[in-house]
């Protein structure tokens, strides 16, 4: 159903009975006040906008929902922190060039060269998608120029999640240049703001930072083009007043659904309020919007909780699984990957052995990684061949088809690695299509991992990229999985195709999405891993086309505990691919236990495993199968933070609160390090009884915990259980099942 409202304050219903409509609205008190109040509410939270008498739309509240909508209007008067001389510090979408003096959400140059923009309320409406999802849109227009912006707030009620974006329309006679065009503009009020954000590099994803924001602007951004999250992911959290803990405090999580350059401005303004502007990075990206055209910004997704980080995470996970990640409520394929087992050095017999090993291990699929293609410049290292997607005849004389058949013979599936957006200069593709490559014509090429990026703004390149995937699947319908890699950043950003170079960063991402749309139209369900030299590209824009992402090339389990923990704030376990490899000094059990807190895979030489290790790995695959449903779809409770303790502890609980899996890992070598006290569990039913059993034990070892002990949920969540983590028991997995 659609509800429309207009600036006169008189609702314009689609339905005929205007009087009844008016009475209904008066009864809900929306228009009973002098100013129009627009509450955007979810189950527990509210973002409240108010239209002033001057028609400017401001944010008067962000936080926990009030019972009485009419009371929101009192809130601004309660703050005596000074004067807002401009009157627009709290703008719902701050425009540059007129009264505003702070960081804008939008900045434009009109067709006549004028650089001012004012956006005034015209109307708003609420569109209901279903019982849980509705979108409020607010139309704003410049009173002088024929230029308007619609703000969209899509509310996922139960999940307490909002996706916010804007549509910018130019109805002037000539092009308008958009210098900045954010997705969202928020305004929060607290005494202090604690920003949690991340930095990183290859093999060092998700290094956390937390800091108090002081007056001025803190910027989080990326200008890398592709592999945009190499140094910084597009995700952050802000705690209000004091750093939130897992169970206490008010916290906002935000993430931009955009697989490219992003920018978050976090500005503590003169009134000590926090302005958040989130969107595509305007860096080198002036966008000429033609007359009668609309620019739709990507959604900025956020959730808020006044009950700490744990609840915010569960909100985000639930939304991600049900509404965003491809097949987020489905299942995933366990696998054996050959990247670290062989690197580029393989042939048909070696791969056939690995396919047999896949079966022996008991996982679902064999995943063939980099190195299977190119003939003129064979792909025997990362220096050549990228772009030439024909099977290398020396390594694979009978093509992919032979391997698919081998997989079938062994009762496993077959997946394959691609990196279709990129090219080595040493390749036939580069020789044939130099104009498809992003580079400055009059400067030396600068390579990243010996490769360059193809210009996805060019429709011919989009066809090519789609064609690479489509050909593999058409010729080999048995291919069941893609790992889509993206190893280079964009240097020398310049497109031979575009006439306006400042459109490149935006059009690249749009081109990427066009390919993915086309791919998904033809292959809606094929599982696909989002990979970028590790986790260099992890965002919810891409994840609507992908089933999962590669967390990091760093598979040292000790490092992984920390990375997986940090990713877990924003991304559910079902989307995180974790492989058991030979990185790190820990035994196979520890490595496997860590990989189990997400989607389990292996990248080891199975034939080199000793008898006991092999038995353990085979049993572990069965064990994983017995509880993967809980890890993939359950609620996450982070119990003991490895950043602050000698060990990490977390658990997943199923919807029915009848089964849970608890993971515990030692992260310190210090004398006596381990779980000295019981760990309080979360998410159980106090009045249910639960049986606790240690699982995934290494052959020949026994649990030190009481066998099959039964406790009440109340006991487990009030007193807890000690998993007995110590140097001799460095990783412990507990299965918690309802005892009936
Ligand atoms: C980077 C990925 O992160 C690795 O897993 C592997 O696929 C290599 N690329 C292959 O070149």
XYZ file of C-alpha atoms and ligand atoms in Angstrom:
751
model
C 0.000 0.000 0.000
C 1.144 3.519 -0.757
C 0.465 6.537 1.455
C 1.139 9.915 -0.081
C 1.529 13.217 1.727
C 2.034 16.674 0.256
C 3.663 19.895 1.428
C 0.311 21.485 2.209
C 0.046 18.963 5.024
C -3.001 17.474 3.318
C -2.619 13.807 2.514
C -3.356 12.792 -1.077
C -4.662 9.253 -0.895
C -4.951 6.955 -3.753
C -8.152 5.870 -2.092
C -11.236 7.954 -2.664
C -12.365 8.686 0.835
C -10.342 11.791 1.533
C -12.174 12.696 4.697
C -11.636 9.342 6.277
C -7.978 9.486 5.346
C -7.581 12.879 6.914
C -9.251 11.751 10.101
C -7.026 8.694 10.284
C -3.925 10.811 9.935
C -5.094 13.284 12.543
C -5.769 10.384 14.842
C -2.182 9.196 14.409
C -1.211 12.760 15.222
C 1.209 13.051 12.332
C -0.111 16.382 11.129
C -1.644 17.646 14.298
C 1.503 19.632 14.957
C 2.714 22.799 13.336
C 5.456 20.984 11.488
C 5.318 17.734 9.615
C 7.012 14.909 11.464
C 8.208 11.928 9.446
C 9.053 9.020 11.745
C 10.960 6.225 10.084
C 10.518 3.444 12.564
C 11.506 -0.177 12.839
C 10.600 -2.618 15.589
C 12.812 -0.899 18.175
C 14.343 2.175 16.567
C 13.442 5.462 14.969
C 14.973 8.010 12.682
C 12.723 11.034 12.912
C 12.637 13.845 10.380
C 10.861 17.121 10.725
C 9.839 19.521 7.989
C 10.343 23.081 9.204
C 8.115 26.001 8.349
C 10.754 26.970 5.812
C 10.286 23.482 4.270
C 13.776 22.324 5.188
C 13.922 18.724 6.329
C 15.990 18.063 9.425
C 16.739 15.043 11.568
C 15.408 15.571 15.066
C 16.055 12.138 16.473
C 17.973 8.933 15.920
C 17.806 6.099 18.428
C 15.440 3.950 20.405
C 11.811 4.335 19.336
C 9.396 6.294 21.561
C 5.954 4.981 22.357
C 4.267 8.219 21.401
C 5.163 9.612 17.979
C 3.962 13.095 18.926
C 6.699 13.407 21.530
C 9.582 13.349 19.062
C 9.052 17.029 18.354
C 10.028 17.968 21.928
C 13.480 16.463 21.597
C 15.382 19.306 19.849
C 14.290 21.799 22.520
C 15.954 19.711 25.215
C 19.446 20.418 23.875
C 21.115 23.699 24.938
C 24.470 23.147 23.330
C 24.617 26.402 21.394
C 23.151 27.990 18.305
C 23.051 26.596 14.842
C 23.603 29.839 12.896
C 22.951 28.168 9.573
C 19.844 26.344 10.755
C 20.781 23.335 8.651
C 23.299 21.378 10.720
C 20.746 18.609 11.129
C 19.739 18.546 7.443
C 18.413 15.217 6.234
C 20.501 15.686 3.093
C 22.931 18.571 3.435
C 23.400 20.569 0.269
C 26.438 22.727 -0.474
C 26.606 26.292 -1.661
C 23.707 27.994 0.089
C 23.349 28.252 3.880
C 25.272 25.187 4.805
C 28.796 25.561 6.238
C 29.614 21.955 7.099
C 30.429 18.794 5.144
C 27.746 18.380 2.469
C 25.980 15.230 1.337
C 25.468 16.767 -2.086
C 27.366 19.390 -4.038
C 26.536 20.392 -7.600
C 27.209 22.939 -10.323
C 24.026 23.764 -12.184
C 23.713 23.979 -15.950
C 24.179 27.768 -15.770
C 27.337 27.513 -13.686
C 25.708 28.365 -10.378
C 27.106 26.353 -7.468
C 24.333 26.681 -4.910
C 21.748 24.121 -3.997
C 18.827 24.244 -1.593
C 16.561 21.259 -1.133
C 13.083 21.853 0.215
C 10.315 19.443 1.100
C 7.682 18.709 -1.529
C 6.033 15.471 -0.395
C 6.657 12.098 1.096
C 5.131 8.689 0.837
C 5.355 5.264 2.389
C 5.378 2.208 0.181
C 4.751 -1.120 1.858
C 6.490 -4.088 0.271
C 5.234 -6.684 2.729
C 4.495 -7.003 6.432
C 8.110 -6.496 7.313
C 9.515 -4.133 4.694
C 8.421 -0.619 3.815
C 10.134 2.329 2.160
C 9.638 5.962 3.049
C 10.605 8.325 0.251
C 10.859 12.080 0.604
C 10.900 14.343 -2.400
C 13.026 17.491 -2.062
C 13.299 20.197 -4.693
C 15.391 23.274 -5.271
C 13.039 26.302 -5.249
C 15.126 28.066 -7.894
C 16.426 25.268 -10.094
C 14.651 22.411 -11.751
C 16.605 19.906 -9.749
C 15.320 17.432 -7.208
C 16.402 14.653 -4.911
C 14.360 11.830 -3.448
C 15.602 10.320 -0.208
C 14.764 6.656 0.323
C 14.660 4.845 3.652
C 13.889 1.162 3.321
C 13.035 -0.279 6.721
C 13.351 -3.967 7.594
C 11.172 -3.884 10.663
C 11.998 -7.094 12.521
C 15.707 -6.834 11.788
C 15.922 -3.152 12.811
C 17.842 -2.491 9.635
C 17.515 0.475 7.283
C 18.875 0.846 3.778
C 19.155 4.469 2.767
C 19.897 5.921 -0.656
C 19.015 8.902 -2.811
C 17.886 9.505 -6.380
C 19.154 12.759 -7.850
C 17.302 14.151 -10.873
C 18.317 16.870 -13.265
C 15.406 18.546 -15.015
C 17.453 21.542 -16.105
C 18.161 22.341 -19.727
C 21.753 21.158 -19.718
C 24.035 18.856 -17.740
C 24.500 19.416 -14.033
C 27.798 18.374 -12.501
C 27.506 16.338 -9.319
C 30.638 16.870 -7.248
C 29.392 14.915 -4.269
C 26.377 12.614 -4.140
C 26.159 10.724 -0.861
C 23.790 7.884 -0.138
C 23.005 8.815 3.428
C 23.212 11.669 5.844
C 22.592 10.890 9.528
C 22.586 13.048 12.643
C 23.142 11.586 16.096
C 23.156 13.148 19.530
C 25.281 11.844 22.390
C 27.885 13.117 24.830
C 30.691 11.192 23.145
C 31.115 9.147 19.991
C 33.378 6.116 19.782
C 34.243 5.093 16.259
C 35.146 1.473 15.540
C 36.766 0.989 12.141
C 39.307 -1.144 10.329
C 42.515 -0.963 8.362
C 44.539 -3.670 6.700
C 46.550 -4.907 3.760
C 47.143 -8.200 1.998
C 47.036 -10.979 4.624
C 46.180 -8.392 7.293
C 42.470 -7.851 6.791
C 40.227 -6.328 9.459
C 42.697 -4.813 11.912
C 40.407 -3.014 14.342
C 40.719 0.493 15.802
C 38.465 2.231 18.264
C 38.778 5.923 19.025
C 36.814 8.776 20.515
C 35.768 11.255 17.867
C 36.682 14.845 18.618
C 35.481 18.058 16.971
C 36.179 18.046 13.253
C 35.899 15.396 10.569
C 37.237 11.861 10.576
C 37.261 10.375 7.089
C 37.249 6.683 6.225
C 37.665 6.085 2.524
C 39.062 4.158 -0.388
C 40.423 5.450 -3.674
C 41.688 2.126 -5.011
C 38.934 1.575 -7.584
C 38.978 -2.215 -7.667
C 40.119 -4.315 -4.706
C 38.789 -1.230 -2.971
C 38.936 -2.644 0.559
C 42.615 -3.562 0.513
C 43.411 -0.891 3.100
C 39.979 -0.225 4.529
C 36.600 -1.955 4.348
C 33.372 0.058 3.849
C 32.104 -0.838 7.319
C 32.273 0.908 10.685
C 30.471 1.205 13.987
C 29.795 4.153 16.262
C 29.068 3.732 19.961
C 27.205 6.522 21.680
C 28.432 7.985 24.985
C 30.858 5.132 25.725
C 32.251 2.137 23.856
C 29.508 -0.446 23.624
C 30.182 -3.981 24.820
C 28.565 -7.153 23.505
C 25.549 -6.739 25.729
C 25.464 -3.087 26.699
C 25.513 0.313 25.115
C 24.104 2.068 22.099
C 25.794 1.314 18.824
C 25.253 1.981 15.145
C 26.724 -0.326 12.484
C 27.011 1.039 8.958
C 28.176 -0.343 5.646
C 28.051 0.947 2.079
C 26.674 -1.434 -0.535
C 29.177 -0.422 -3.186
C 32.050 -2.400 -4.687
C 34.298 0.573 -5.285
C 35.556 3.831 -3.849
C 33.642 4.920 -0.777
C 33.825 7.766 1.688
C 32.445 8.180 5.188
C 32.673 11.604 6.793
C 32.111 11.532 10.539
C 31.865 15.106 11.694
C 31.403 16.213 15.283
C 29.727 19.552 14.718
C 29.701 22.763 16.805
C 26.695 21.451 18.756
C 28.583 18.249 19.610
C 26.250 16.236 17.426
C 27.604 13.658 15.035
C 26.977 14.120 11.354
C 27.572 11.008 9.247
C 27.761 11.309 5.487
C 28.170 8.011 3.664
C 28.474 7.305 -0.021
C 30.543 6.871 -3.130
C 33.883 8.627 -2.816
C 33.672 11.917 -4.734
C 37.439 11.726 -5.301
C 38.148 12.325 -9.037
C 34.504 11.515 -9.688
C 32.626 14.623 -10.794
C 29.570 13.224 -12.511
C 27.889 15.076 -15.391
C 24.191 14.327 -15.057
C 22.445 14.879 -18.378
C 19.022 16.562 -18.536
C 16.117 14.275 -17.619
C 18.551 11.780 -16.086
C 18.552 10.316 -12.616
C 21.557 9.287 -10.539
C 20.708 6.591 -8.033
C 23.222 6.226 -5.234
C 24.012 2.823 -3.710
C 22.307 1.967 -0.410
C 24.022 2.627 2.877
C 22.810 -0.059 5.252
C 22.736 0.482 8.986
C 21.375 -0.966 12.161
C 21.195 0.407 15.656
C 20.991 -1.305 19.005
C 20.800 0.061 22.527
C 21.672 -3.395 23.840
C 25.224 -3.617 22.615
C 27.223 -5.033 19.745
C 25.842 -8.558 20.004
C 22.317 -7.504 19.167
C 23.502 -5.168 16.398
C 25.376 -8.096 14.875
C 22.386 -10.393 15.045
C 20.246 -7.698 13.395
C 22.733 -7.310 10.592
C 23.253 -11.050 10.122
C 19.575 -11.759 10.012
C 19.012 -9.049 7.395
C 22.035 -10.197 5.380
C 20.941 -13.823 5.303
C 17.293 -13.194 4.548
C 17.410 -10.116 2.376
C 20.837 -9.579 0.810
C 23.404 -12.353 0.384
C 22.671 -14.669 -2.503
C 21.021 -17.782 -1.113
C 21.718 -16.573 2.415
C 19.211 -18.967 3.898
C 20.458 -21.951 1.893
C 23.437 -24.235 2.257
C 27.070 -24.113 1.155
C 29.512 -26.563 -0.424
C 32.455 -27.785 1.644
C 35.488 -28.098 -0.584
C 39.082 -29.007 -1.307
C 40.992 -26.229 -3.085
C 44.341 -26.791 -4.829
C 45.836 -23.299 -4.558
C 48.271 -23.922 -1.724
C 48.579 -27.595 -2.520
C 49.967 -26.992 -6.029
C 50.070 -23.276 -6.837
C 50.564 -23.136 -10.654
C 52.314 -26.469 -10.841
C 49.762 -29.097 -11.820
C 48.595 -31.300 -14.658
C 45.728 -33.627 -15.374
C 47.010 -36.637 -13.373
C 47.782 -34.431 -10.358
C 44.332 -32.875 -10.479
C 42.702 -36.257 -10.926
C 44.457 -37.356 -7.734
C 43.176 -34.283 -5.951
C 39.653 -34.985 -7.131
C 39.992 -38.481 -5.692
C 41.322 -36.922 -2.494
C 38.231 -34.715 -2.382
C 36.110 -37.798 -2.243
C 38.387 -39.426 0.303
C 38.157 -36.403 2.561
C 34.392 -36.393 2.244
C 33.885 -32.766 1.183
C 31.378 -31.711 -1.469
C 33.549 -30.171 -4.154
C 36.984 -29.843 -5.712
C 37.912 -26.246 -6.524
C 40.527 -25.748 -9.243
C 42.392 -22.497 -8.661
C 44.568 -20.215 -10.781
C 46.858 -21.582 -13.513
C 44.581 -23.728 -15.721
C 44.497 -21.476 -18.803
C 46.432 -19.650 -21.567
C 48.629 -21.144 -24.269
C 50.655 -18.520 -26.120
C 51.687 -17.138 -22.725
C 50.974 -20.085 -20.425
C 49.732 -19.238 -16.962
C 52.591 -20.858 -15.059
C 53.050 -17.930 -12.728
C 51.233 -14.682 -12.053
C 53.376 -12.957 -14.688
C 51.572 -14.173 -17.812
C 48.424 -15.495 -19.395
C 45.762 -13.652 -17.425
C 42.976 -12.807 -19.867
C 43.393 -15.859 -22.117
C 40.682 -18.143 -20.825
C 41.315 -21.210 -22.983
C 42.466 -24.316 -21.151
C 46.238 -24.729 -21.225
C 46.687 -27.754 -23.482
C 49.811 -29.008 -21.743
C 48.274 -29.003 -18.288
C 44.752 -29.933 -19.321
C 44.951 -31.759 -22.680
C 41.351 -32.903 -22.328
C 40.018 -29.611 -21.074
C 37.845 -28.734 -18.127
C 35.288 -31.263 -19.322
C 37.595 -34.121 -18.385
C 37.944 -32.822 -14.834
C 34.207 -32.328 -14.507
C 33.795 -35.956 -15.539
C 36.394 -37.100 -13.031
C 34.569 -35.200 -10.334
C 31.294 -36.778 -11.320
C 32.903 -40.208 -11.307
C 34.022 -39.569 -7.739
C 30.662 -38.230 -6.637
C 31.919 -34.709 -5.946
C 31.264 -31.362 -7.588
C 33.728 -29.286 -9.565
C 34.384 -25.554 -9.184
C 36.831 -23.252 -10.923
C 38.774 -20.013 -10.362
C 38.441 -17.002 -12.654
C 39.688 -13.437 -12.605
C 37.846 -12.049 -15.616
C 38.247 -8.323 -14.916
C 42.026 -8.362 -15.216
C 44.821 -8.919 -17.725
C 48.565 -9.560 -17.796
C 50.364 -7.423 -20.398
C 51.858 -10.749 -21.425
C 48.636 -12.123 -22.870
C 46.849 -12.392 -26.179
C 43.926 -10.420 -24.800
C 46.206 -7.474 -24.090
C 47.732 -7.718 -27.570
C 44.324 -7.833 -29.234
C 42.541 -5.211 -27.154
C 44.958 -2.659 -25.751
C 42.047 -0.198 -25.631
C 40.201 -2.401 -23.143
C 42.838 -1.757 -20.503
C 42.620 0.995 -17.887
C 45.822 3.082 -18.195
C 47.051 6.552 -19.044
C 48.056 6.639 -22.715
C 51.148 8.788 -22.166
C 52.515 7.311 -18.972
C 54.382 4.118 -18.197
C 52.138 1.282 -17.116
C 52.225 0.535 -13.450
C 51.330 -3.029 -12.603
C 49.889 -4.565 -9.470
C 50.666 -8.289 -9.207
C 51.942 -8.048 -12.793
C 48.529 -7.185 -14.097
C 46.202 -4.402 -15.181
C 42.477 -3.851 -14.864
C 40.085 -4.122 -17.805
C 37.777 -1.190 -18.407
C 34.402 -2.445 -17.278
C 32.792 0.882 -18.142
C 33.067 -0.304 -21.755
C 30.074 -2.485 -22.816
C 32.383 -4.591 -25.002
C 34.443 -5.437 -21.944
C 31.267 -6.245 -20.029
C 30.338 -8.648 -22.829
C 33.804 -10.154 -22.682
C 33.665 -10.705 -18.906
C 30.196 -12.189 -19.067
C 31.383 -14.308 -22.011
C 34.299 -15.768 -20.023
C 31.940 -17.162 -17.397
C 29.197 -18.062 -19.827
C 31.539 -19.995 -22.099
C 32.888 -22.071 -19.225
C 29.360 -22.952 -18.130
C 27.963 -23.526 -21.595
C 30.824 -25.799 -22.594
C 30.899 -27.494 -19.197
C 27.428 -27.494 -17.695
C 28.772 -29.605 -14.822
C 30.810 -26.696 -13.411
C 29.154 -26.047 -10.058
C 31.014 -23.106 -8.533
C 33.112 -20.055 -9.392
C 35.771 -18.377 -7.332
C 35.851 -14.830 -8.768
C 39.158 -13.192 -7.942
C 40.270 -9.574 -8.332
C 43.903 -9.012 -7.502
C 44.769 -5.542 -8.801
C 43.938 -1.993 -7.839
C 43.476 0.707 -10.472
C 46.568 2.774 -11.197
C 46.617 5.450 -13.909
C 42.827 5.614 -13.958
C 41.882 6.370 -17.536
C 39.389 4.815 -19.909
C 39.803 4.738 -23.686
C 36.053 4.297 -23.896
C 34.662 7.083 -21.705
C 34.647 10.667 -22.858
C 34.462 11.909 -19.253
C 37.275 10.408 -17.241
C 35.719 11.497 -13.974
C 32.960 8.927 -14.589
C 35.358 5.995 -14.598
C 35.241 4.906 -10.952
C 31.444 4.984 -10.922
C 30.934 3.422 -14.350
C 33.418 0.670 -13.542
C 31.306 -0.506 -10.623
C 28.100 -0.112 -12.596
C 29.677 -2.201 -15.376
C 30.649 -4.839 -12.819
C 27.057 -4.972 -11.557
C 25.685 -5.117 -15.114
C 27.777 -8.213 -15.763
C 26.624 -9.758 -12.503
C 22.974 -8.940 -13.246
C 23.296 -10.615 -16.599
C 25.077 -13.563 -15.091
C 22.455 -13.988 -12.391
C 19.619 -13.690 -14.916
C 21.032 -16.755 -16.654
C 22.538 -18.572 -13.670
C 20.491 -17.495 -10.660
C 21.722 -20.099 -8.206
C 25.301 -21.022 -9.072
C 27.313 -20.530 -5.872
C 30.142 -18.060 -6.280
C 32.943 -16.886 -4.001
C 33.849 -13.215 -3.878
C 37.625 -13.081 -3.637
C 40.096 -10.263 -4.020
C 43.605 -11.394 -3.197
C 41.991 -12.383 0.090
C 39.314 -10.079 1.468
C 40.042 -7.045 -0.679
C 36.457 -6.747 -1.810
C 33.916 -7.482 0.877
C 30.748 -5.407 0.700
C 27.014 -5.930 0.575
C 26.767 -4.443 -2.927
C 28.666 -7.416 -4.335
C 27.301 -9.966 -1.883
C 23.826 -9.810 -3.401
C 25.377 -11.665 -6.350
C 27.751 -13.910 -4.386
C 27.078 -16.658 -1.900
C 30.276 -16.164 0.107
C 33.607 -14.370 0.353
C 37.231 -15.300 0.875
C 38.214 -13.849 4.228
C 41.965 -13.579 3.658
C 44.908 -15.347 2.051
C 46.259 -15.448 5.560
C 45.028 -18.808 6.811
C 47.251 -18.989 9.867
C 44.544 -20.060 12.305
C 45.754 -17.748 15.037
C 45.420 -14.748 12.738
C 42.140 -16.097 11.425
C 40.563 -16.183 14.888
C 40.999 -12.420 15.045
C 39.965 -11.682 11.460
C 36.930 -13.936 11.522
C 35.956 -12.392 14.843
C 36.108 -8.867 13.401
C 34.273 -9.783 10.189
C 31.630 -11.412 12.376
C 30.413 -8.026 13.596
C 29.031 -7.305 10.118
C 28.947 -10.520 8.076
C 27.319 -13.850 8.965
C 29.281 -17.096 9.138
C 27.500 -18.550 6.113
C 29.287 -15.982 3.951
C 32.796 -16.495 5.347
C 35.011 -19.022 3.579
C 37.629 -20.541 5.850
C 40.149 -23.082 4.605
C 42.368 -25.421 6.546
C 45.877 -24.972 5.125
C 49.472 -25.495 6.202
C 49.891 -21.913 7.397
C 50.710 -21.538 11.062
C 52.267 -23.855 13.604
C 49.099 -25.247 15.114
C 48.039 -28.863 14.781
C 45.408 -29.949 12.285
C 42.692 -30.027 14.929
C 43.218 -26.388 15.851
C 43.295 -25.336 12.182
C 40.123 -27.282 11.440
C 38.276 -26.031 14.501
C 38.994 -22.443 13.468
C 37.882 -23.024 9.879
C 34.640 -24.509 11.180
C 33.364 -21.184 12.479
C 32.270 -20.288 8.940
C 32.137 -22.299 5.736
C 34.666 -25.086 5.992
C 37.133 -25.858 3.225
C 40.568 -27.459 2.915
C 43.638 -26.484 0.938
C 46.097 -29.177 1.962
C 47.798 -32.154 0.338
C 45.499 -34.883 1.548
C 47.909 -37.632 0.466
C 50.530 -36.251 2.851
C 48.299 -36.496 5.890
C 49.311 -39.163 8.386
C 46.817 -41.897 9.198
C 45.477 -40.189 12.298
C 45.307 -36.749 10.713
C 43.400 -38.182 7.781
C 40.974 -39.955 10.085
C 40.534 -36.771 12.093
C 39.901 -34.689 8.937
C 37.370 -37.193 7.590
C 35.525 -37.310 10.894
C 35.683 -33.517 11.133
C 33.897 -33.187 7.792
C 31.092 -35.415 9.103
C 30.984 -33.538 12.385
C 30.822 -30.231 10.539
C 27.925 -31.512 8.494
C 26.094 -32.373 11.695
C 26.133 -28.780 12.949
C 26.782 -26.553 9.904
C 23.124 -25.609 9.806
C 23.476 -23.950 13.222
C 26.645 -22.069 12.230
C 25.207 -20.949 8.896
C 21.763 -19.882 10.075
C 21.972 -19.504 13.828
C 22.366 -16.453 16.023
C 25.914 -15.531 16.940
C 26.926 -14.759 20.525
C 30.488 -13.545 20.984
C 31.412 -14.555 24.524
C 35.122 -13.931 25.160
C 36.998 -11.425 23.022
C 40.485 -12.607 21.940
C 41.653 -8.986 21.695
C 41.304 -8.714 25.470
C 41.731 -12.268 26.721
C 43.938 -15.339 26.437
C 41.272 -17.156 24.526
C 38.332 -16.563 22.215
C 34.917 -18.005 22.769
C 31.783 -17.681 20.672
C 28.669 -19.662 19.945
C 25.884 -20.067 17.409
C 22.354 -20.926 18.517
C 19.592 -22.219 16.274
C 16.213 -20.504 15.983
C 14.471 -23.046 18.164
C 17.100 -22.537 20.905
C 17.489 -26.262 21.018
C 20.964 -26.635 19.557
C 24.101 -24.551 19.862
C 27.772 -24.889 18.975
C 30.449 -23.208 21.048
C 33.952 -22.592 19.703
C 36.876 -21.878 22.036
C 40.449 -21.112 20.960
C 43.574 -20.324 22.942
C 45.343 -17.237 21.564
C 48.155 -16.825 24.068
C 51.359 -18.757 24.752
C 51.810 -17.351 28.216
C 52.234 -19.603 31.208
C 48.919 -20.745 32.563
C 46.926 -19.073 29.788
C 43.470 -20.505 29.288
C 39.886 -20.428 30.477
C 40.288 -19.863 34.206
C 36.612 -19.128 34.864
C 33.327 -20.311 33.423
C 32.148 -18.631 30.252
C 28.571 -17.374 30.339
C 26.625 -18.589 27.337
C 24.049 -16.603 25.384
C 20.871 -17.151 23.413
C 19.567 -20.212 25.280
C 16.170 -20.643 26.918
C 16.559 -20.316 30.711
C 13.992 -22.988 31.467
C 15.272 -25.561 29.008
C 17.817 -28.230 29.911
C 20.883 -28.657 27.764
C 23.325 -31.514 27.368
C 26.931 -30.495 26.752
C 29.320 -32.638 24.831
C 32.783 -31.927 23.513
C 33.020 -32.804 19.830
C 35.634 -32.954 17.093
C 38.170 -34.581 19.383
C 41.425 -35.777 17.866
C 41.602 -39.596 17.585
C 42.814 -41.111 20.824
C 42.103 -38.049 22.982
C 39.409 -37.700 25.595
C 37.493 -34.707 26.759
C 38.355 -33.366 30.208
C 34.770 -32.197 30.601
C 32.117 -34.203 32.384
C 30.603 -36.588 29.904
C 27.181 -35.562 28.645
C 26.560 -33.217 31.588
C 23.135 -31.562 31.677
C 22.526 -27.982 32.860
C 19.642 -25.550 32.655
C 19.783 -22.658 30.214
C 19.488 -20.411 33.249
C 22.629 -21.931 34.790
C 24.572 -21.781 31.542
C 23.721 -18.133 30.972
C 24.164 -17.043 34.612
C 27.143 -19.095 35.750
C 28.384 -20.545 32.470
C 30.604 -23.457 31.624
C 34.364 -23.729 31.584
C 35.482 -25.261 28.275
C 38.849 -26.000 29.900
C 40.924 -24.296 27.253
C 44.646 -24.478 27.958
C 47.917 -25.245 26.199
C 47.050 -28.955 26.011
C 43.523 -28.221 24.843
C 44.083 -25.190 22.644
C 40.821 -25.526 20.758
C 37.598 -26.928 22.117
C 34.255 -27.301 20.372
C 31.172 -27.964 22.462
C 27.855 -29.176 21.210
C 24.944 -27.966 23.314
C 21.688 -29.808 22.691
C 18.375 -29.579 24.380
C 17.909 -32.542 26.746
C 14.309 -33.615 26.519
C 44.476 -14.618 -4.671
C 43.495 -15.443 -3.900
O 43.183 -14.815 -2.697
C 44.084 -16.830 -3.675
O 43.210 -17.601 -2.893
C 44.359 -17.488 -4.996
O 43.146 -17.732 -5.661
C 45.263 -16.606 -5.837
N 44.768 -15.258 -5.934
C 45.405 -17.146 -7.219
O 46.128 -16.330 -8.021
